[in-house]
mmCIF file of C-alpha atoms and ligand atoms in Angstrom:
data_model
loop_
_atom_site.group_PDB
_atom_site.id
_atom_site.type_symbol
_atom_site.label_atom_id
_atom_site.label_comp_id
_atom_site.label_asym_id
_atom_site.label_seq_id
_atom_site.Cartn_x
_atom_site.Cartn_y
_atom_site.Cartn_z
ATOM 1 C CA UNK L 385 0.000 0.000 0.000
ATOM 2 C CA UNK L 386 1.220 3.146 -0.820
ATOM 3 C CA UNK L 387 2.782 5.991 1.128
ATOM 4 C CA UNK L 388 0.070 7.944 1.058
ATOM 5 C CA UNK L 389 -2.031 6.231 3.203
ATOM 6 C CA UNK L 390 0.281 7.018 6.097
ATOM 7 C CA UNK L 391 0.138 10.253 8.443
ATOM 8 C CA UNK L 392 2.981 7.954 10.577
ATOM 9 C CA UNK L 393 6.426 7.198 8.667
ATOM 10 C CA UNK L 394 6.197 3.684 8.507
ATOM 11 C CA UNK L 395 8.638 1.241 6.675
ATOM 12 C CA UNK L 396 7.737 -2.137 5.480
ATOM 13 C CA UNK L 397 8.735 -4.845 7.868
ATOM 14 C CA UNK L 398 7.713 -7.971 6.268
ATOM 15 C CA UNK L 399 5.818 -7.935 2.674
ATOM 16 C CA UNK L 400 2.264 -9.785 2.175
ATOM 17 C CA UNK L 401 4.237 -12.326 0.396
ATOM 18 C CA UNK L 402 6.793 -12.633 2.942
ATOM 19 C CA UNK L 403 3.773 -12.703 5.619
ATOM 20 C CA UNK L 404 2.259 -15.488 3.360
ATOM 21 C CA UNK L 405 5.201 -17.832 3.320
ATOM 22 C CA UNK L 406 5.401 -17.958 6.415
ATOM 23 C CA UNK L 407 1.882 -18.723 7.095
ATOM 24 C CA UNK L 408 2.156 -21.713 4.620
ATOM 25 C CA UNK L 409 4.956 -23.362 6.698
ATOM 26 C CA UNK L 410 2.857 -22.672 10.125
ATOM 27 C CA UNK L 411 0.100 -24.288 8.908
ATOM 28 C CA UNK L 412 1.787 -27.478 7.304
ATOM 29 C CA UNK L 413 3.609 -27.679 10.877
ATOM 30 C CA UNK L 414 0.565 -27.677 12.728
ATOM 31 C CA UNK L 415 -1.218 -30.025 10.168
ATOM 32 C CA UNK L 416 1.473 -32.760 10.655
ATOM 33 C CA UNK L 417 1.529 -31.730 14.928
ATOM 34 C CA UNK L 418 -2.235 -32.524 15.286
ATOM 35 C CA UNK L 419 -2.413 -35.531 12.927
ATOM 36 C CA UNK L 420 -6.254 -35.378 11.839
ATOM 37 C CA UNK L 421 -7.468 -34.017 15.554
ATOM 38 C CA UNK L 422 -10.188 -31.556 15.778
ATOM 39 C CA UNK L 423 -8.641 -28.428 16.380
ATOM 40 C CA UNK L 424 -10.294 -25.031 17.678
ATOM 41 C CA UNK L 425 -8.741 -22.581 16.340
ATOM 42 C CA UNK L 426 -8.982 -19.538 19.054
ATOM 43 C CA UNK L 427 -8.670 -16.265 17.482
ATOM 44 C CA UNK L 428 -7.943 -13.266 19.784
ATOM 45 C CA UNK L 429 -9.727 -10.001 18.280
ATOM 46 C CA UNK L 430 -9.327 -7.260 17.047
ATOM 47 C CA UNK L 431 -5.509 -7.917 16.441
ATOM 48 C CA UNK L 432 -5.399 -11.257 14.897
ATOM 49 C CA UNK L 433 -8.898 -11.298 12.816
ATOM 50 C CA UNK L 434 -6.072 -11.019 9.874
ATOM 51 C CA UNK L 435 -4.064 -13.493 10.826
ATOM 52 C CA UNK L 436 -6.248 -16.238 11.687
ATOM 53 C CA UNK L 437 -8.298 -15.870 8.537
ATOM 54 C CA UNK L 438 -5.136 -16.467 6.662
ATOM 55 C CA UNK L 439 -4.068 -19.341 9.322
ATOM 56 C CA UNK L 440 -6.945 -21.183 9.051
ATOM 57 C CA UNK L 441 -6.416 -21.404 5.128
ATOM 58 C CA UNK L 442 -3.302 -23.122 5.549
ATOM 59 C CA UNK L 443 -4.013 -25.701 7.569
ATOM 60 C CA UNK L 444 -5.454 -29.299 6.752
ATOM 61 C CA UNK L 445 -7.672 -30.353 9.308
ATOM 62 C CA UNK L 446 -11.133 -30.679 11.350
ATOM 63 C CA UNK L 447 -11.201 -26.893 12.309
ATOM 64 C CA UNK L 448 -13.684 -24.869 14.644
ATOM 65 C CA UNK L 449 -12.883 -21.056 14.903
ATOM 66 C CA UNK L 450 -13.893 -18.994 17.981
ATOM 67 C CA UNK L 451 -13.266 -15.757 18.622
ATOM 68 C CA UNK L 452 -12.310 -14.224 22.127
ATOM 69 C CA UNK L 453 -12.594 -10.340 22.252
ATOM 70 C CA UNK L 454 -9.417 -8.994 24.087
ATOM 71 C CA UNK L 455 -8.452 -5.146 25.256
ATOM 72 C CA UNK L 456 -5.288 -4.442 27.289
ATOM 73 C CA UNK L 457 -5.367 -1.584 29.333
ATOM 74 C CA UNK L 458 -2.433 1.021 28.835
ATOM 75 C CA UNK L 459 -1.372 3.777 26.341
ATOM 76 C CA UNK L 460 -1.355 3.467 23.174
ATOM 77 C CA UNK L 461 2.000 1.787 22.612
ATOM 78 C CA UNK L 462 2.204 -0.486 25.674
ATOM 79 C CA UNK L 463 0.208 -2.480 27.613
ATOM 80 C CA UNK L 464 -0.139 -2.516 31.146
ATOM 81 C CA UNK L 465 -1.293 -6.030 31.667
ATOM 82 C CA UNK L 466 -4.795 -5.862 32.967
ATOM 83 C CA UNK L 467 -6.937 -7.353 30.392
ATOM 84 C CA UNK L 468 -10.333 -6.820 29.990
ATOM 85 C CA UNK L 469 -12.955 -9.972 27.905
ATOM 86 C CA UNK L 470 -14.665 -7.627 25.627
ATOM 87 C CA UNK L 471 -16.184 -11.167 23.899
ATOM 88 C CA UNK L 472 -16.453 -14.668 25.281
ATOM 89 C CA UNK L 473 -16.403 -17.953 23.464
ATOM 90 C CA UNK L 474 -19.521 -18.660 21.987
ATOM 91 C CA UNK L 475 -19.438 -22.333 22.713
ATOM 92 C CA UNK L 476 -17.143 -24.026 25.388
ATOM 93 C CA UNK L 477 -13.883 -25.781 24.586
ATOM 94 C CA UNK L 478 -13.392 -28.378 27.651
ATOM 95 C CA UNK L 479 -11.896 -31.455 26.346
ATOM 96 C CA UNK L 480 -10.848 -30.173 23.080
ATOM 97 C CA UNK L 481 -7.728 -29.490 21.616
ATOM 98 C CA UNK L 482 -7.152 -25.248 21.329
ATOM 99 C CA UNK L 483 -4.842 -23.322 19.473
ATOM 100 C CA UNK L 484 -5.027 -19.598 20.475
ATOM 101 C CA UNK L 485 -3.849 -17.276 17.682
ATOM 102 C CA UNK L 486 -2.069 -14.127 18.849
ATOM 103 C CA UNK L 487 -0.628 -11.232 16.520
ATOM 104 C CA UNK L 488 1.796 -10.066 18.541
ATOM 105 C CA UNK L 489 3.270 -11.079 21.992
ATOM 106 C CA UNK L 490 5.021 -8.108 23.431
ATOM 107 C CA UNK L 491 5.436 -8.192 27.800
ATOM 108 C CA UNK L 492 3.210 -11.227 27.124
ATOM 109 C CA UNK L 493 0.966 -10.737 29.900
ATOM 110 C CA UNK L 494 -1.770 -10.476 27.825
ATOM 111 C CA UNK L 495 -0.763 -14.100 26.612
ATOM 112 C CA UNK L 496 -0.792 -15.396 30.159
ATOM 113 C CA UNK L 497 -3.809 -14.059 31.438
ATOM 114 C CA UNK L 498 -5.243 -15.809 28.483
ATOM 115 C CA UNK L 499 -3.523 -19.193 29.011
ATOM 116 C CA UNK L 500 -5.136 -19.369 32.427
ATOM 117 C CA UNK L 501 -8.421 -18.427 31.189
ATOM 118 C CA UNK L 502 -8.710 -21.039 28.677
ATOM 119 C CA UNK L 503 -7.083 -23.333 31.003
ATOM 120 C CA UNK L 504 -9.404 -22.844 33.423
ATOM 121 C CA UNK L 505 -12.081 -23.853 30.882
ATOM 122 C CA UNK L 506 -10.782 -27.515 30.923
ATOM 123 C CA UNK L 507 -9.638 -27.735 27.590
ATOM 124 C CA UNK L 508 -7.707 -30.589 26.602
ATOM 125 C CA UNK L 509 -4.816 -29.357 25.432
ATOM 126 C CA UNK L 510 -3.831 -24.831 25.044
ATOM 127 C CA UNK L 511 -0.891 -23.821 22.418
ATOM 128 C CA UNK L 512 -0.542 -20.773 21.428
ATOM 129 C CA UNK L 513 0.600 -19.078 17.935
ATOM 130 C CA UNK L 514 1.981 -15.897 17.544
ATOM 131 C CA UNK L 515 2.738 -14.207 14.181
ATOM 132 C CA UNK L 516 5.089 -11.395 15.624
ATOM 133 C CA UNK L 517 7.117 -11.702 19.089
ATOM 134 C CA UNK L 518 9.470 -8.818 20.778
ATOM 135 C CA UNK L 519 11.691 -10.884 23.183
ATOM 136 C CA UNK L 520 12.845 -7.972 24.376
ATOM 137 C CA UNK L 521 10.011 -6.573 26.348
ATOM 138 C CA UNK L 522 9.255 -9.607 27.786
ATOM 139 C CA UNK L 523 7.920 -9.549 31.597
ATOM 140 C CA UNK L 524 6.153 -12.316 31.207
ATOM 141 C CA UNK L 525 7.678 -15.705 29.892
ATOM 142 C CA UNK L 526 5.085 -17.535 27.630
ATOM 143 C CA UNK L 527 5.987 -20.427 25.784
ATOM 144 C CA UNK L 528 5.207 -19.444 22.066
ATOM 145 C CA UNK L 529 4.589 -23.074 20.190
ATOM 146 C CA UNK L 530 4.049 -21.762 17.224
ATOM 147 C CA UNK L 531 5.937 -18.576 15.844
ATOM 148 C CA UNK L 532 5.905 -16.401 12.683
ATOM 149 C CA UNK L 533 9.070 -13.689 13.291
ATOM 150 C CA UNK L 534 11.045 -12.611 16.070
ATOM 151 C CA UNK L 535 11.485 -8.836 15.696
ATOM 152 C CA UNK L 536 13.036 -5.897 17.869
ATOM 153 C CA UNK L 537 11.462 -3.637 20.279
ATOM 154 C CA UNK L 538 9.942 -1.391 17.624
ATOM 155 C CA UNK L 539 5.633 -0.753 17.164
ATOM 156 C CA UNK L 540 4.635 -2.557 14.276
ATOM 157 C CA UNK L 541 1.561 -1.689 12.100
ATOM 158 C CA UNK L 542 -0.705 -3.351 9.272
ATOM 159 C CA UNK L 543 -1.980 -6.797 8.879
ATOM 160 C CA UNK L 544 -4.529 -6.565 11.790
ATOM 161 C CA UNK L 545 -2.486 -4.398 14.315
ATOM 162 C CA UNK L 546 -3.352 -0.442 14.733
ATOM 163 C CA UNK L 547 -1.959 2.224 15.500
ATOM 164 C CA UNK L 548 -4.814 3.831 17.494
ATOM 165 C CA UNK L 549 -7.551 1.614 15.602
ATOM 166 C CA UNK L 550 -5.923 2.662 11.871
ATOM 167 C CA UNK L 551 -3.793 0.561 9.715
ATOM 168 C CA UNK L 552 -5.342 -2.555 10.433
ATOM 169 C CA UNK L 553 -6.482 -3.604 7.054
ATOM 170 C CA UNK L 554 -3.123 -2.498 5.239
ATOM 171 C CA UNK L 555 -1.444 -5.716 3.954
ATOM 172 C CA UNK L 556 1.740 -5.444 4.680
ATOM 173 C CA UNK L 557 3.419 -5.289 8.560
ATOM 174 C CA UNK L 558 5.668 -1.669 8.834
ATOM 175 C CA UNK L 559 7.383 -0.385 11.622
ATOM 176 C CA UNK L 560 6.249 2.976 12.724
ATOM 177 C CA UNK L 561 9.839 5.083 12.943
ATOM 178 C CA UNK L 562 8.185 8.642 13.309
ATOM 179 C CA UNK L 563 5.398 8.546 14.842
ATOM 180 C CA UNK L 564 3.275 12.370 14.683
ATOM 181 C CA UNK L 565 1.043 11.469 17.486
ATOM 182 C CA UNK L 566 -2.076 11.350 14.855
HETATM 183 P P1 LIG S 420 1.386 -7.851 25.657
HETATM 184 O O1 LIG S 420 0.332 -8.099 26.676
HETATM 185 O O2 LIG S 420 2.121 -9.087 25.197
HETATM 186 O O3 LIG S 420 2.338 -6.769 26.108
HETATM 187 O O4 LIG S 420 0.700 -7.175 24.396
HETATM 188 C C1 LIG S 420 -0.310 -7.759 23.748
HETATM 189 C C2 LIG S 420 -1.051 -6.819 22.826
HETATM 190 O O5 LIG S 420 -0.484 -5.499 22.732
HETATM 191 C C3 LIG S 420 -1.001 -7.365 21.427
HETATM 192 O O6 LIG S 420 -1.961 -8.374 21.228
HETATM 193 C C4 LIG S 420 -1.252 -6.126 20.605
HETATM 194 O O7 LIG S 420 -2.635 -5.892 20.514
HETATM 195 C C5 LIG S 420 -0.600 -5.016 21.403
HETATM 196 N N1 LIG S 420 0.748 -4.727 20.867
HETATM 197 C C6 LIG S 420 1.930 -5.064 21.394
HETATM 198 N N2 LIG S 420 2.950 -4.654 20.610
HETATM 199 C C7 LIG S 420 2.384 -4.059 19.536
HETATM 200 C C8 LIG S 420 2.915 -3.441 18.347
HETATM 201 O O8 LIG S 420 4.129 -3.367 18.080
HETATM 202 N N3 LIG S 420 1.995 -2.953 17.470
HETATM 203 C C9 LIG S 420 0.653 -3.007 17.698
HETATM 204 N N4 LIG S 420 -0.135 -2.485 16.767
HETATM 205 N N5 LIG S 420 0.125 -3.590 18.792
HETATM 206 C C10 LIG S 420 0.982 -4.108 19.701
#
């Protein structure tokens, strides 16, 4: 997408085919990991509506997908760790195999607060995929099963993450270097 639909100067991180590619090798992995088992397919909104859509493509099995409505509390660049359930599961997962689809894991406390949660719910078995994770701001350890890129400590855009609610449907992930504030 071009320049123009930036107020922020962003710079393309990974392209949609890059993005893509990726994707294609997640899914095969997960394919062969759950060898023909129902999967539920947990997609954490808004951030990874992108994501998951293009996840769930690219992999070859029984698949349910819920969606779990998510807001961290903080500004608008980092999260503070108290997490809010804007949306709950529409149906419940005990006993099933779930496979919660994250598009970013930054401190990762919004990663463990989920774990629990879904825990809690008696599934069978929780692993988690991430397309983007900053190791450097961790706080939190998760363990990330499933993982797209490892990137620095920079705010990424595009692909299903905002900047302030924008940018979400541009194609491509950027990293915001100078951000105006807008
Ligand atoms: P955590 O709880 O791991 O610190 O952050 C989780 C959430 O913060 C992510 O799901 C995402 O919504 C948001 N977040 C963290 N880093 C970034 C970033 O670089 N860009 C955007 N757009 N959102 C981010």
């Amino acid at each position: 997408m071009g320049d123009a639909w930036y107020r922020e100067k962003v710079e393309t991180l990974y392209t949609p085919e890059q993005i893509q590619a990726r994707i294609r090798e997640l899914g095969a992995q997960i394919t062969r990991d759950y060898r023909n088992r129902p999967l539920v397919l947990l997609c954490v909104l808004k951030g990874s509506f992108m994501f998951a859509a293009d996840l769930a493509r690219a992999i070859d099995l029984p698949l349910r997908v819920e969606f779990l409505g998510v807001q961290s509390y903080g500004d608008d660049t980092t999260s503070s760790g108290v997490v809010q359930i804007t949306l709950d599961l529409a149906r419940p997962v005990d006993a099933e195999d779930v496979l919660i689809v994250e598009d970013i894991v930054d401190t990762g406390l919004t990663l463990d607060y989920l774990m629990h949660q879904i825990q809690a719910r008696n599934a069978a078995t929780v692993k988690i995929c991430a397309l983007l994770h900053k190791p450097a701001r961790t706080k939190k350890q998760v363990s990330i099963d499933y993982l797209g890129f490892t990137i620095d400590d920079v705010f990424v855009v595009g692909y299903g993450l905002d900047w302030a609610q924008k940018y979400r449907n541009v194609p491509e992930i950027g990293v915001v270097t100078s951000p105006t504030g807008g």
